[in-house]
Amino acid sequence: MQATQELYTYEILTKNQTEMIQKAAECLARTFIGVDVAGKWVQEPMVGQLSIAYEDFYAFTKDYLDSTVDQGYCAVALDSDNHVVGVLAGDTNAPEIIGEDVFEGSFYDMNVILHVLEDVDKRFIEDYKRRSGKDISNGDMLHLFMLGVIAEQERHEVIKQLGNRLITKAAKQGLKAVVGEATNPKSIRVMEKYHDMKKYQDIEGNHIVHMYKDNSKLQAIPSNVADGTYIIIREL
């Protein structure tokens, strides 16, 4: 088998790479909505459970990348044909709690996911303030928001390389931590193994998690697929 460094190249996107941003958004949307990769079905559990169309999720993903790529925390893996086969996208914005439905029409079900993320983010924000005595500000932390890999070979190596680039950059720029909302155990396992991220424990020692079994819209997600969305973190 070819060495991984020959299979894929990696780069951090810039705002003027409009075609590459589009390809990155397509890669993320495909993996979240659902795609067969080397005989294995890859799908984000909440998106799979809800009525969300590819076109709507692509537009959401593209908007996110367009608004955050200039922060320098969207890394892509490219194959020998310059196709995007992996994306890890993040930002350094402080968590924002909107607290109401913002999506309409065919994308209405995305509000369910928004409220799950806001639930765990709100508890994380409150616990952080209890610990540190201050609010989280823009530029304090790297928020890893979306990961998608459609590479058929060395998938875990792709995740490792993408994360290494962003986390190394965040450490060099003096950020305090890397944080994310992990929606399934596979994501948690690879981030633990390759990037030393752990499930966050609040000041009482409890994990911050939104359990799917307690959500009427998500309780049909099989527990062996995913049990909830957890805050995961790595101090820098």
mmCIF file of C-alpha atoms in Angstrom:
data_model
loop_
_atom_site.group_PDB
_atom_site.id
_atom_site.type_symbol
_atom_site.label_atom_id
_atom_site.label_comp_id
_atom_site.label_asym_id
_atom_site.label_seq_id
_atom_site.Cartn_x
_atom_site.Cartn_y
_atom_site.Cartn_z
ATOM 1 C CA MET A 1 0.000 0.000 0.000
ATOM 2 C CA GLN A 2 1.149 3.519 -0.702
ATOM 3 C CA ALA A 3 2.400 5.563 2.201
ATOM 4 C CA THR A 4 -0.196 7.966 3.568
ATOM 5 C CA GLN A 5 1.845 11.020 2.647
ATOM 6 C CA GLU A 6 1.600 9.924 -0.989
ATOM 7 C CA LEU A 7 -2.115 9.197 -0.835
ATOM 8 C CA TYR A 8 -3.219 12.595 0.460
ATOM 9 C CA THR A 9 -2.037 16.141 0.872
ATOM 10 C CA TYR A 10 -3.340 18.563 3.456
ATOM 11 C CA GLU A 11 -3.898 22.284 3.582
ATOM 12 C CA ILE A 12 -5.732 24.957 5.532
ATOM 13 C CA LEU A 13 -8.194 26.824 3.352
ATOM 14 C CA THR A 14 -8.179 30.563 2.740
ATOM 15 C CA LYS A 15 -11.137 32.748 1.824
ATOM 16 C CA ASN A 16 -10.088 33.157 -1.837
ATOM 17 C CA GLN A 17 -10.228 29.389 -2.493
ATOM 18 C CA THR A 18 -13.895 29.536 -3.455
ATOM 19 C CA GLU A 19 -13.970 26.302 -5.457
ATOM 20 C CA MET A 20 -12.188 24.379 -2.716
ATOM 21 C CA ILE A 21 -14.581 25.767 -0.102
ATOM 22 C CA GLN A 22 -17.468 24.486 -2.209
ATOM 23 C CA LYS A 23 -15.860 21.050 -2.427
ATOM 24 C CA ALA A 24 -15.282 21.049 1.330
ATOM 25 C CA ALA A 25 -18.935 21.910 1.956
ATOM 26 C CA GLU A 26 -19.984 19.065 -0.346
ATOM 27 C CA CYS A 27 -17.758 16.593 1.502
ATOM 28 C CA LEU A 28 -19.173 17.617 4.883
ATOM 29 C CA ALA A 29 -22.787 17.561 3.680
ATOM 30 C CA ARG A 30 -22.370 14.107 2.149
ATOM 31 C CA THR A 31 -20.948 12.593 5.328
ATOM 32 C CA PHE A 32 -23.550 14.182 7.591
ATOM 33 C CA ILE A 33 -26.543 13.279 5.389
ATOM 34 C CA GLY A 34 -25.158 9.793 4.686
ATOM 35 C CA VAL A 35 -22.731 8.202 2.274
ATOM 36 C CA ASP A 36 -21.327 4.732 1.586
ATOM 37 C CA VAL A 37 -17.548 4.734 2.008
ATOM 38 C CA ALA A 38 -15.733 1.520 1.147
ATOM 39 C CA GLY A 39 -18.810 -0.534 2.039
ATOM 40 C CA LYS A 40 -19.500 1.273 5.326
ATOM 41 C CA TRP A 41 -22.412 3.653 5.875
ATOM 42 C CA VAL A 42 -21.241 6.997 7.294
ATOM 43 C CA GLN A 43 -23.880 9.308 8.743
ATOM 44 C CA GLU A 44 -24.365 11.737 11.615
ATOM 45 C CA PRO A 45 -27.022 10.201 13.921
ATOM 46 C CA MET A 46 -29.191 13.288 14.469
ATOM 47 C CA VAL A 47 -29.185 14.253 10.796
ATOM 48 C CA GLY A 48 -30.039 10.653 9.908
ATOM 49 C CA GLN A 49 -32.992 10.649 12.282
ATOM 50 C CA LEU A 50 -34.493 13.948 11.126
ATOM 51 C CA SER A 51 -36.004 15.112 7.842
ATOM 52 C CA ILE A 52 -33.051 17.055 6.468
ATOM 53 C CA ALA A 53 -32.294 17.208 2.753
ATOM 54 C CA TYR A 54 -28.807 17.265 1.276
ATOM 55 C CA GLU A 55 -29.382 20.593 -0.499
ATOM 56 C CA ASP A 56 -30.414 22.330 2.730
ATOM 57 C CA PHE A 57 -27.551 20.897 4.741
ATOM 58 C CA TYR A 58 -25.065 21.772 2.007
ATOM 59 C CA ALA A 59 -26.267 25.388 2.060
ATOM 60 C CA PHE A 60 -25.874 25.476 5.862
ATOM 61 C CA THR A 61 -22.379 24.019 5.665
ATOM 62 C CA LYS A 62 -21.323 26.356 2.863
ATOM 63 C CA ASP A 63 -22.578 29.371 4.817
ATOM 64 C CA TYR A 64 -20.613 28.246 7.874
ATOM 65 C CA LEU A 65 -17.398 27.828 5.900
ATOM 66 C CA ASP A 66 -17.849 31.146 4.100
ATOM 67 C CA SER A 67 -18.291 32.950 7.418
ATOM 68 C CA THR A 68 -15.410 31.311 9.310
ATOM 69 C CA VAL A 69 -12.747 30.189 6.818
ATOM 70 C CA ASP A 70 -10.827 33.444 7.134
ATOM 71 C CA GLN A 71 -10.083 32.517 10.761
ATOM 72 C CA GLY A 72 -7.776 29.832 9.374
ATOM 73 C CA TYR A 73 -9.279 26.735 10.978
ATOM 74 C CA CYS A 74 -10.684 24.738 8.073
ATOM 75 C CA ALA A 75 -8.321 21.940 7.031
ATOM 76 C CA VAL A 76 -8.877 19.663 4.041
ATOM 77 C CA ALA A 77 -7.370 16.422 2.779
ATOM 78 C CA LEU A 78 -6.905 16.129 -0.983
ATOM 79 C CA ASP A 79 -6.352 13.000 -3.036
ATOM 80 C CA SER A 80 -4.066 12.768 -6.079
ATOM 81 C CA ASP A 81 -6.846 14.165 -8.301
ATOM 82 C CA ASN A 82 -7.257 17.190 -6.015
ATOM 83 C CA HIS A 83 -10.623 15.960 -4.762
ATOM 84 C CA VAL A 84 -11.537 16.860 -1.181
ATOM 85 C CA VAL A 85 -11.738 13.578 0.748
ATOM 86 C CA GLY A 86 -11.667 14.946 4.284
ATOM 87 C CA VAL A 87 -12.573 18.144 6.113
ATOM 88 C CA LEU A 88 -12.213 19.356 9.684
ATOM 89 C CA ALA A 89 -13.818 22.769 10.115
ATOM 90 C CA GLY A 90 -13.700 24.945 13.190
ATOM 91 C CA ASP A 91 -13.745 28.509 14.445
ATOM 92 C CA THR A 92 -12.637 30.622 17.390
ATOM 93 C CA ASN A 93 -16.001 32.248 18.068
ATOM 94 C CA ALA A 94 -17.405 32.236 21.581
ATOM 95 C CA PRO A 95 -20.452 29.940 21.847
ATOM 96 C CA GLU A 96 -23.691 31.746 21.025
ATOM 97 C CA ILE A 97 -27.021 30.759 22.543
ATOM 98 C CA ILE A 98 -29.949 31.909 20.394
ATOM 99 C CA GLY A 99 -32.651 30.052 22.294
ATOM 100 C CA GLU A 100 -35.287 29.992 19.573
ATOM 101 C CA ASP A 101 -36.004 28.370 16.217
ATOM 102 C CA VAL A 102 -34.056 29.993 13.382
ATOM 103 C CA PHE A 103 -34.530 27.532 10.509
ATOM 104 C CA GLU A 104 -37.676 27.413 8.392
ATOM 105 C CA GLY A 105 -39.332 25.435 5.630
ATOM 106 C CA SER A 106 -37.726 22.192 4.521
ATOM 107 C CA PHE A 107 -34.812 22.854 6.904
ATOM 108 C CA TYR A 108 -37.041 23.248 9.967
ATOM 109 C CA ASP A 109 -35.796 20.053 11.626
ATOM 110 C CA MET A 110 -32.325 21.582 11.868
ATOM 111 C CA ASN A 111 -33.739 23.495 14.842
ATOM 112 C CA VAL A 112 -33.735 20.198 16.773
ATOM 113 C CA ILE A 113 -29.981 19.875 16.288
ATOM 114 C CA LEU A 114 -29.458 23.568 17.076
ATOM 115 C CA HIS A 115 -31.228 23.179 20.416
ATOM 116 C CA VAL A 116 -29.207 20.056 21.305
ATOM 117 C CA LEU A 117 -25.957 21.914 20.647
ATOM 118 C CA GLU A 118 -27.176 24.962 22.541
ATOM 119 C CA ASP A 119 -28.169 22.792 25.501
ATOM 120 C CA VAL A 120 -24.679 21.385 25.988
ATOM 121 C CA ASP A 121 -22.978 24.664 25.039
ATOM 122 C CA LYS A 122 -25.017 26.631 27.584
ATOM 123 C CA ARG A 123 -24.080 24.250 30.384
ATOM 124 C CA PHE A 124 -20.435 24.358 29.304
ATOM 125 C CA ILE A 125 -20.438 28.174 29.264
ATOM 126 C CA GLU A 126 -21.953 28.291 32.752
ATOM 127 C CA ASP A 127 -19.499 25.745 34.145
ATOM 128 C CA TYR A 128 -16.525 27.514 32.561
ATOM 129 C CA LYS A 129 -17.579 30.765 34.214
ATOM 130 C CA ARG A 130 -17.921 29.019 37.586
ATOM 131 C CA ARG A 131 -14.395 27.651 37.211
ATOM 132 C CA SER A 132 -12.648 30.691 35.766
ATOM 133 C CA GLY A 133 -14.784 33.579 36.949
ATOM 134 C CA LYS A 134 -15.212 34.955 33.434
ATOM 135 C CA ASP A 135 -17.099 34.392 30.226
ATOM 136 C CA ILE A 136 -15.656 32.682 27.163
ATOM 137 C CA SER A 137 -14.567 35.316 24.633
ATOM 138 C CA ASN A 138 -13.900 35.184 20.918
ATOM 139 C CA GLY A 139 -10.399 33.843 20.352
ATOM 140 C CA ASP A 140 -10.186 31.921 23.638
ATOM 141 C CA MET A 141 -10.800 28.441 22.239
ATOM 142 C CA LEU A 142 -10.779 26.475 19.019
ATOM 143 C CA HIS A 143 -14.276 25.116 18.444
ATOM 144 C CA LEU A 144 -14.158 22.026 16.224
ATOM 145 C CA PHE A 145 -17.577 22.051 14.591
ATOM 146 C CA MET A 146 -17.707 19.619 11.667
ATOM 147 C CA LEU A 147 -15.657 16.603 10.590
ATOM 148 C CA GLY A 148 -16.282 14.653 7.408
ATOM 149 C CA VAL A 149 -14.119 12.014 5.740
ATOM 150 C CA ILE A 150 -14.966 10.202 2.505
ATOM 151 C CA ALA A 151 -11.455 8.850 1.904
ATOM 152 C CA GLU A 152 -11.635 5.097 1.328
ATOM 153 C CA GLN A 153 -8.135 4.391 2.644
ATOM 154 C CA GLU A 154 -6.371 5.468 5.841
ATOM 155 C CA ARG A 155 -9.483 7.218 7.159
ATOM 156 C CA HIS A 156 -8.186 7.476 10.714
ATOM 157 C CA GLU A 157 -4.861 8.825 9.472
ATOM 158 C CA VAL A 158 -6.770 11.549 7.637
ATOM 159 C CA ILE A 159 -8.568 12.491 10.862
ATOM 160 C CA LYS A 160 -5.243 12.514 12.698
ATOM 161 C CA GLN A 161 -3.523 14.736 10.152
ATOM 162 C CA LEU A 162 -6.409 17.199 9.857
ATOM 163 C CA GLY A 163 -6.684 17.595 13.619
ATOM 164 C CA ASN A 164 -2.935 17.892 14.112
ATOM 165 C CA ARG A 165 -2.792 20.874 11.796
ATOM 166 C CA LEU A 166 -5.583 22.772 13.494
ATOM 167 C CA ILE A 167 -4.646 21.935 17.079
ATOM 168 C CA THR A 168 -0.965 22.762 16.496
ATOM 169 C CA LYS A 169 -1.978 26.095 15.014
ATOM 170 C CA ALA A 170 -4.320 26.835 17.922
ATOM 171 C CA ALA A 171 -1.557 26.089 20.437
ATOM 172 C CA LYS A 172 0.908 28.339 18.591
ATOM 173 C CA GLN A 173 -1.638 31.144 18.560
ATOM 174 C CA GLY A 174 -2.092 30.898 22.320
ATOM 175 C CA LEU A 175 -5.630 29.541 22.470
ATOM 176 C CA LYS A 176 -6.603 28.015 25.806
ATOM 177 C CA ALA A 177 -8.366 24.850 24.690
ATOM 178 C CA VAL A 178 -9.916 22.848 21.872
ATOM 179 C CA VAL A 179 -13.596 22.057 22.380
ATOM 180 C CA GLY A 180 -16.307 20.304 20.398
ATOM 181 C CA GLU A 181 -19.756 18.735 20.544
ATOM 182 C CA ALA A 182 -19.358 15.034 19.788
ATOM 183 C CA THR A 183 -22.635 13.508 18.621
ATOM 184 C CA ASN A 184 -21.654 9.838 18.456
ATOM 185 C CA PRO A 185 -19.189 7.399 20.069
ATOM 186 C CA LYS A 186 -17.113 7.004 16.916
ATOM 187 C CA SER A 187 -16.289 10.699 16.948
ATOM 188 C CA ILE A 188 -15.433 10.547 20.630
ATOM 189 C CA ARG A 189 -13.149 7.533 20.161
ATOM 190 C CA VAL A 190 -11.114 8.995 17.313
ATOM 191 C CA MET A 191 -10.748 12.381 19.032
ATOM 192 C CA GLU A 192 -9.639 10.636 22.230
ATOM 193 C CA LYS A 193 -7.185 8.394 20.407
ATOM 194 C CA TYR A 194 -5.610 10.863 18.003
ATOM 195 C CA HIS A 195 -6.052 14.238 19.670
ATOM 196 C CA ASP A 196 -6.197 13.552 23.412
ATOM 197 C CA MET A 197 -9.653 15.115 23.722
ATOM 198 C CA LYS A 198 -11.816 13.869 26.582
ATOM 199 C CA LYS A 199 -15.435 14.093 27.636
ATOM 200 C CA TYR A 200 -15.719 17.304 29.621
ATOM 201 C CA GLN A 201 -16.660 17.002 33.292
ATOM 202 C CA ASP A 202 -18.363 19.881 35.060
ATOM 203 C CA ILE A 203 -17.369 21.160 38.473
ATOM 204 C CA GLU A 204 -19.437 18.389 40.106
ATOM 205 C CA GLY A 205 -17.686 15.755 38.010
ATOM 206 C CA ASN A 206 -20.580 15.073 35.631
ATOM 207 C CA HIS A 207 -20.334 14.843 31.874
ATOM 208 C CA ILE A 208 -22.155 17.546 29.964
ATOM 209 C CA VAL A 209 -24.391 15.536 27.645
ATOM 210 C CA HIS A 210 -27.762 15.803 25.921
ATOM 211 C CA MET A 211 -29.232 12.298 26.021
ATOM 212 C CA TYR A 212 -31.158 11.337 22.893
ATOM 213 C CA LYS A 213 -33.521 9.087 24.844
ATOM 214 C CA ASP A 214 -34.828 12.196 26.606
ATOM 215 C CA ASN A 215 -35.524 14.049 23.333
ATOM 216 C CA SER A 216 -38.847 13.235 21.671
ATOM 217 C CA LYS A 217 -37.417 13.966 18.226
ATOM 218 C CA LEU A 218 -34.270 11.890 18.710
ATOM 219 C CA GLN A 219 -35.255 9.054 21.046
ATOM 220 C CA ALA A 220 -35.534 6.620 18.127
ATOM 221 C CA ILE A 221 -31.758 6.777 17.574
ATOM 222 C CA PRO A 222 -30.562 3.303 18.637
ATOM 223 C CA SER A 223 -28.467 3.452 21.785
ATOM 224 C CA ASN A 224 -25.874 1.219 20.155
ATOM 225 C CA VAL A 225 -25.445 3.879 17.451
ATOM 226 C CA ALA A 226 -25.260 6.898 19.759
ATOM 227 C CA ASP A 227 -26.615 7.824 23.187
ATOM 228 C CA GLY A 228 -26.138 11.576 23.173
ATOM 229 C CA THR A 229 -24.156 14.690 22.332
ATOM 230 C CA TYR A 230 -21.196 15.297 24.657
ATOM 231 C CA ILE A 231 -18.893 18.250 25.163
ATOM 232 C CA ILE A 232 -15.323 17.101 24.554
ATOM 233 C CA ILE A 233 -12.242 19.172 25.346
ATOM 234 C CA ARG A 234 -8.461 19.357 25.361
ATOM 235 C CA GLU A 235 -6.599 22.017 27.294
ATOM 236 C CA LEU A 236 -3.710 23.627 25.436
#
